[in-house]
Coordinates of C-alpha atoms in Angstrom, one line a residue:
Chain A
X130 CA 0.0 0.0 0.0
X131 CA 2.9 2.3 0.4
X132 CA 3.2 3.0 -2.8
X133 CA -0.2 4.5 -4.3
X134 CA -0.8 7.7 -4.6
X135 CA -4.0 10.0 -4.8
X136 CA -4.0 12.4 -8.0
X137 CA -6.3 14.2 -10.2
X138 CA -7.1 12.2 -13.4
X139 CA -5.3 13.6 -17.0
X140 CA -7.0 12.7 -20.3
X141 CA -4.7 10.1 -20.8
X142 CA -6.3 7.9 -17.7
X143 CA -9.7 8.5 -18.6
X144 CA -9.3 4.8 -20.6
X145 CA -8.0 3.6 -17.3
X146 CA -11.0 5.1 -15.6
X147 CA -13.6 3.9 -18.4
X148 CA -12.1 0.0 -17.9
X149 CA -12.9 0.2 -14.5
X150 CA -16.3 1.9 -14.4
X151 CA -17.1 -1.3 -17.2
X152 CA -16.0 -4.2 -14.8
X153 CA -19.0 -4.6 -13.1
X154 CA -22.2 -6.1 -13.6
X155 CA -24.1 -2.5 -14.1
X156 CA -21.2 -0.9 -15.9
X157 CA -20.3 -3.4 -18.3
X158 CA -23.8 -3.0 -19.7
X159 CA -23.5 1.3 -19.8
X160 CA -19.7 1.8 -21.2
X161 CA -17.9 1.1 -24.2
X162 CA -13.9 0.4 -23.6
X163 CA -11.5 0.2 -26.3
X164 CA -9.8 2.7 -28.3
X165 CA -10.3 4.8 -29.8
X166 CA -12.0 6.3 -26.5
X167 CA -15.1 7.3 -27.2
X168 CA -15.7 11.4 -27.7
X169 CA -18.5 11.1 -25.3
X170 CA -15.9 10.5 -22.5
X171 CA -13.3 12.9 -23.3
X172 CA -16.3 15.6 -23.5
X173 CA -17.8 14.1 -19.9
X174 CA -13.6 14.8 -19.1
X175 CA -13.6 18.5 -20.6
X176 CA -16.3 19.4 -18.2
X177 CA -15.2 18.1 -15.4
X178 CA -12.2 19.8 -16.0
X179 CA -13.7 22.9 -17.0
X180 CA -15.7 22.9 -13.2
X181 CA -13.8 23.9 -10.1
X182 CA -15.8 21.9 -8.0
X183 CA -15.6 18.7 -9.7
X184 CA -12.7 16.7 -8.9
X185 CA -11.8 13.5 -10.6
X186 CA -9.2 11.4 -8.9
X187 CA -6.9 8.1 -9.7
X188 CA -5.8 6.0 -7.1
X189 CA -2.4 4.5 -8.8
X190 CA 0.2 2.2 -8.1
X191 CA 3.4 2.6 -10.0
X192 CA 2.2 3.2 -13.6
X193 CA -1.4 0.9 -12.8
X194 CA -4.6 3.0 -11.7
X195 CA -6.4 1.0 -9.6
X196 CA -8.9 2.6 -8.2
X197 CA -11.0 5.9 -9.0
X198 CA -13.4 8.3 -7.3
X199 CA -14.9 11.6 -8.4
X200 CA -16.0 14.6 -5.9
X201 CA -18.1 17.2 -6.6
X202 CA -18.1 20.2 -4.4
X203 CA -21.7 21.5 -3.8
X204 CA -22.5 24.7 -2.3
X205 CA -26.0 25.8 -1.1
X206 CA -27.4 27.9 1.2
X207 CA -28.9 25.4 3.9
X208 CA -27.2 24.5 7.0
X209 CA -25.8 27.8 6.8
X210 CA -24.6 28.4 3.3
X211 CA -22.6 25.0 4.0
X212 CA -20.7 23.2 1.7
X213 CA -21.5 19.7 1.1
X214 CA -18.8 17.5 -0.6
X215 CA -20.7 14.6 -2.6
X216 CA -18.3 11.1 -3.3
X217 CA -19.3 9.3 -7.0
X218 CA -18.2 6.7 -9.4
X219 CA -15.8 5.0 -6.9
X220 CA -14.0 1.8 -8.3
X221 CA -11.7 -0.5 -7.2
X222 CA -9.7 -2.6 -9.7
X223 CA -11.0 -6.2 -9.3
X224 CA -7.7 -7.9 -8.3
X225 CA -7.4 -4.9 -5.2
X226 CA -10.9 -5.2 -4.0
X227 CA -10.8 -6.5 -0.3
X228 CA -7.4 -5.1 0.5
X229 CA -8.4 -2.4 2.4
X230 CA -8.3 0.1 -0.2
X231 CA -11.8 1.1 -0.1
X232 CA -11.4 2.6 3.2
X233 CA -8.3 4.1 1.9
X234 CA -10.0 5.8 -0.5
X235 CA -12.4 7.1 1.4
X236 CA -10.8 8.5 4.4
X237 CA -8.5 10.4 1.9
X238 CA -11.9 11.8 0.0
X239 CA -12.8 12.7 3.5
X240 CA -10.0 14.6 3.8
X241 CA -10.2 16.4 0.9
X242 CA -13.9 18.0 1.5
X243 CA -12.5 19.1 5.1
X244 CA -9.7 20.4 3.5
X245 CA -12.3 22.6 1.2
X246 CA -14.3 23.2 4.3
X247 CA -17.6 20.9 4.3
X248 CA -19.8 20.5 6.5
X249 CA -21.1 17.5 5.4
X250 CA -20.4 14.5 3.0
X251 CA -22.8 12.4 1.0
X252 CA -22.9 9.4 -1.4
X253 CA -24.9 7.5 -3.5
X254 CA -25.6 4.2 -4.8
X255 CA -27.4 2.3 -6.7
X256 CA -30.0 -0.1 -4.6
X257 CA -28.4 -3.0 -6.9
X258 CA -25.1 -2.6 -5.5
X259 CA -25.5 -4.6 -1.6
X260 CA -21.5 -4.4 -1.3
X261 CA -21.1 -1.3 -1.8
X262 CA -24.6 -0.5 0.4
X263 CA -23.5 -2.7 3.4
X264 CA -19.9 -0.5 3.4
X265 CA -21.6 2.7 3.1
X266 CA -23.7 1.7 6.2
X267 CA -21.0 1.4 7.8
X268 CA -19.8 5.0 7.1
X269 CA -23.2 6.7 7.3
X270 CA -26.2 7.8 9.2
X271 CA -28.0 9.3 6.3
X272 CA -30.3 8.1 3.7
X273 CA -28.4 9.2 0.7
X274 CA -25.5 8.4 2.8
X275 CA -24.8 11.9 4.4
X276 CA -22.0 11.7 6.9
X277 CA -21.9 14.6 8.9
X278 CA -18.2 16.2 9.3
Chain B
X89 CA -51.7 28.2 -9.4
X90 CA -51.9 29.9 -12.9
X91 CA -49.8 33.1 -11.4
X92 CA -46.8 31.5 -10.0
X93 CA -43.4 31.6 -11.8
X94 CA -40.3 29.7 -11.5
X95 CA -37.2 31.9 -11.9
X96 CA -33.5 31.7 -10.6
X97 CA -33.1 33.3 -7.1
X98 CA -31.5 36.5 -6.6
X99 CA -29.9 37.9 -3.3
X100 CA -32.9 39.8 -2.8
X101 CA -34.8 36.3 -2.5
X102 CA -32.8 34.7 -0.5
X103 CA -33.7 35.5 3.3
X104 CA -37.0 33.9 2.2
X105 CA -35.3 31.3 0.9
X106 CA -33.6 30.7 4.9
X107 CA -36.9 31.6 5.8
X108 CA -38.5 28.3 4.4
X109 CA -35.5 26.1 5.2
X110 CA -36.1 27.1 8.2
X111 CA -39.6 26.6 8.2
X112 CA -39.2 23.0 9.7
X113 CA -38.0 20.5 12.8
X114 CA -34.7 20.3 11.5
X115 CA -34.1 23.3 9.6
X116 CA -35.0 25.5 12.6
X117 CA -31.8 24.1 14.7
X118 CA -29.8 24.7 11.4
X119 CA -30.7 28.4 10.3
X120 CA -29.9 31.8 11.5
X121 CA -33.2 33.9 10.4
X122 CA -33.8 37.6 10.7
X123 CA -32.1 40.9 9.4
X124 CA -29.2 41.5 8.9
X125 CA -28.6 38.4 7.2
X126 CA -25.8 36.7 7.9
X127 CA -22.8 36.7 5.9
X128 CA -22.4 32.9 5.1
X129 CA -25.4 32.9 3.5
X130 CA -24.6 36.0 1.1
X131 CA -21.0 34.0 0.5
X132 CA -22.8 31.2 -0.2
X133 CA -25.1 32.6 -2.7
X134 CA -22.1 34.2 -4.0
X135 CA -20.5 30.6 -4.3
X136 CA -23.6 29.0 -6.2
X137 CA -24.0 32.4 -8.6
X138 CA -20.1 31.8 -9.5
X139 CA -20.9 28.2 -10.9
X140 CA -22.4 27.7 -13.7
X141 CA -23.4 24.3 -13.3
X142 CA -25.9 25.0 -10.2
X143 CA -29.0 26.5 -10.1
X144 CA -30.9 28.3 -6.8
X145 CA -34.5 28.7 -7.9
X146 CA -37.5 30.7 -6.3
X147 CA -41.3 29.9 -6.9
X148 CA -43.0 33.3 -6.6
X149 CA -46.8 33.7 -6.6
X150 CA -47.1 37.4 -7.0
X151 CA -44.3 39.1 -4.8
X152 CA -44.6 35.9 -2.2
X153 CA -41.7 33.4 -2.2
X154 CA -43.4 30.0 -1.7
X155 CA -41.0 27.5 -2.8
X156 CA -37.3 26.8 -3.6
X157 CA -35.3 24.2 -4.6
X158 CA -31.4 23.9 -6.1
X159 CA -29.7 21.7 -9.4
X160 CA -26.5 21.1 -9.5
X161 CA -25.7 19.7 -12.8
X162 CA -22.8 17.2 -12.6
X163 CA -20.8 16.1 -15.2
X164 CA -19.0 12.6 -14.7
X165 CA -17.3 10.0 -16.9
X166 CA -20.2 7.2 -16.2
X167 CA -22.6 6.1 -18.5
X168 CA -20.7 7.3 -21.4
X169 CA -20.2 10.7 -19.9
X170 CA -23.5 11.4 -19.0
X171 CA -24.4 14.6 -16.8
X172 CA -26.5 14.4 -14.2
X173 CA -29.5 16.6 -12.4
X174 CA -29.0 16.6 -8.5
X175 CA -32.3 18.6 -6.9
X176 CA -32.0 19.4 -3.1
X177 CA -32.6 21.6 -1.0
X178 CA -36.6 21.2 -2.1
X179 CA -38.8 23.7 0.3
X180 CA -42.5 25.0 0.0
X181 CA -44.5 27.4 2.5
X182 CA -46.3 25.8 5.0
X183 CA -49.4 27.3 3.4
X184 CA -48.9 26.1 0.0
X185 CA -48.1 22.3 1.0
X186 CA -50.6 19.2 -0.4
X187 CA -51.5 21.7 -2.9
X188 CA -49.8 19.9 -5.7
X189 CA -47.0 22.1 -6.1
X190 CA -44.3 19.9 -5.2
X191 CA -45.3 17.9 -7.9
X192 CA -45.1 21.1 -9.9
X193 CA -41.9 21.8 -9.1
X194 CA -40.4 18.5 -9.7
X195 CA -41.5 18.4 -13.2
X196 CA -40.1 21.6 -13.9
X197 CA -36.6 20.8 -12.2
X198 CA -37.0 17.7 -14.5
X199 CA -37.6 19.2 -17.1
X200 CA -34.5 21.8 -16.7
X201 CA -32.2 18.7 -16.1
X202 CA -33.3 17.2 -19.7
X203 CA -32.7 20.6 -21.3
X204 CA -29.6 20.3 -20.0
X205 CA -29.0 17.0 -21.3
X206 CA -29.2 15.5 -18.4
X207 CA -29.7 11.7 -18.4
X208 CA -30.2 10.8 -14.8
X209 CA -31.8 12.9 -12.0
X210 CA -31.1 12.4 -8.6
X211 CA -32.5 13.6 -4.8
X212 CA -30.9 13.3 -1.4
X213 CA -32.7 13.8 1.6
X214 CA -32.3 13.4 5.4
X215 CA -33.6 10.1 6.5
X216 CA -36.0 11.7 9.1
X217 CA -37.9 13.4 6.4
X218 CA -40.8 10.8 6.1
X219 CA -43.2 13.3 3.9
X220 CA -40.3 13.7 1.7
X221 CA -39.3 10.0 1.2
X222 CA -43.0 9.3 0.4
X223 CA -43.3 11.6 -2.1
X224 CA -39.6 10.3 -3.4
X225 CA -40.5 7.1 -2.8
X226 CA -43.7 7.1 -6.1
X227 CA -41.1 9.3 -8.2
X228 CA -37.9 7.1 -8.1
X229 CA -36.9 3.6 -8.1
X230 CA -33.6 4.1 -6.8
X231 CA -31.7 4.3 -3.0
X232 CA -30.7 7.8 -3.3
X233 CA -33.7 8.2 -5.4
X234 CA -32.0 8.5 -8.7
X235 CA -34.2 8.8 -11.6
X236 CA -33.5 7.8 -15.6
X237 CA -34.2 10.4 -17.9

């Protein structure tokens, strides 16, 4: 573990990112992998880019990304005028899963939205997804999966 | 209903806005109401006016705010870099409840969310917010109450 590090995503790992979102049962119906990357996915990347409040992130180890995560930085004027720090798209590589990386990941994404001063951070899921459900529980107290900070 | 208007929320609008999010059990532990207003909410109206990809809105029926609710459209690599509608922050006058307008006013955020391309819509709330997760509950079909478009 002492080895990954925590970046933003370039162009050049979106491939990387699309491989991962697709190797699941959901996702391998939803995304198309293979180059050449679809335009769709370098425009989805431009505007992610393009918005200050959206970060996408690789988890990588050496030249491998194994894992992936997206935050979007939401303000609004409840709780007042906090900042709310939502956690998306989160992948794990299938031959890292169970390694304690999850955790990892989200304790760093954690860290992040303190560090941009939320109040509050919240996930979501789809129902179809128990793993992923019966780890967020774990985290949350929120339907929607809100975790106070 | 014939005389009310949707339109984006401007400063002016928004201790009304505090106004109804505070208008119920837990907003009234979470909201400073009253004049002057206070400065975190002006910084975060600032904050949602600066980003282009959310969206306060105010109902208005004649000069009276009776509703608001925020989009923020995210952008992401999934689904072959589909965007997505997030509505929060959903709030009607005491008044004006079970008189059909919520309904009103998710069709219109809906609606906003396709013209935006949009091809998924999705709602948080608090757990505790039983009235809410009915109405949620007929609209969606997803935990976190995501909706296809």
């Amino acid at each position: 573990m002492e080895h990954i590090v925590f970046r933003s995503a370039l162009l050049s790992d979106v491939p990387a990112i699309v491989a991962l979102l697709a190797d699941d049962e959901l996702g391998s119906q939803r995304e198309i992998t293979g180059t050449p990357l679809d335009q769709r996915y370098v425009d989805a990347f431009d505007a992610i880019e393009a918005d200050a409040n959206q970060r996408l992130v690789v988890v990588v180890d050496g030249n491998e990304v194994i894992g992936t995560l997206q935050i979007s930085f939401i303000p609004g004027i409840a709780r007042m005028g906090a900042w709310r720090g939502q956690i998306e798209a989160v992948r794990i590589a299938a031959h890292r899963r169970d390694s304690g990386l999850g955790h990892k990941m989200f304790e760093w994404a954690i860290s992040e939205c303190r560090s941009r001063a939320c109040s509050l951070v919240q996930l979501t899921t789809d129902k179809s997804r128990t793993d992923a459900h019966r780890f967020y529980e774990k985290l949350a107290s929120h339907e929607g999966y809100k975790l106070a900070l």
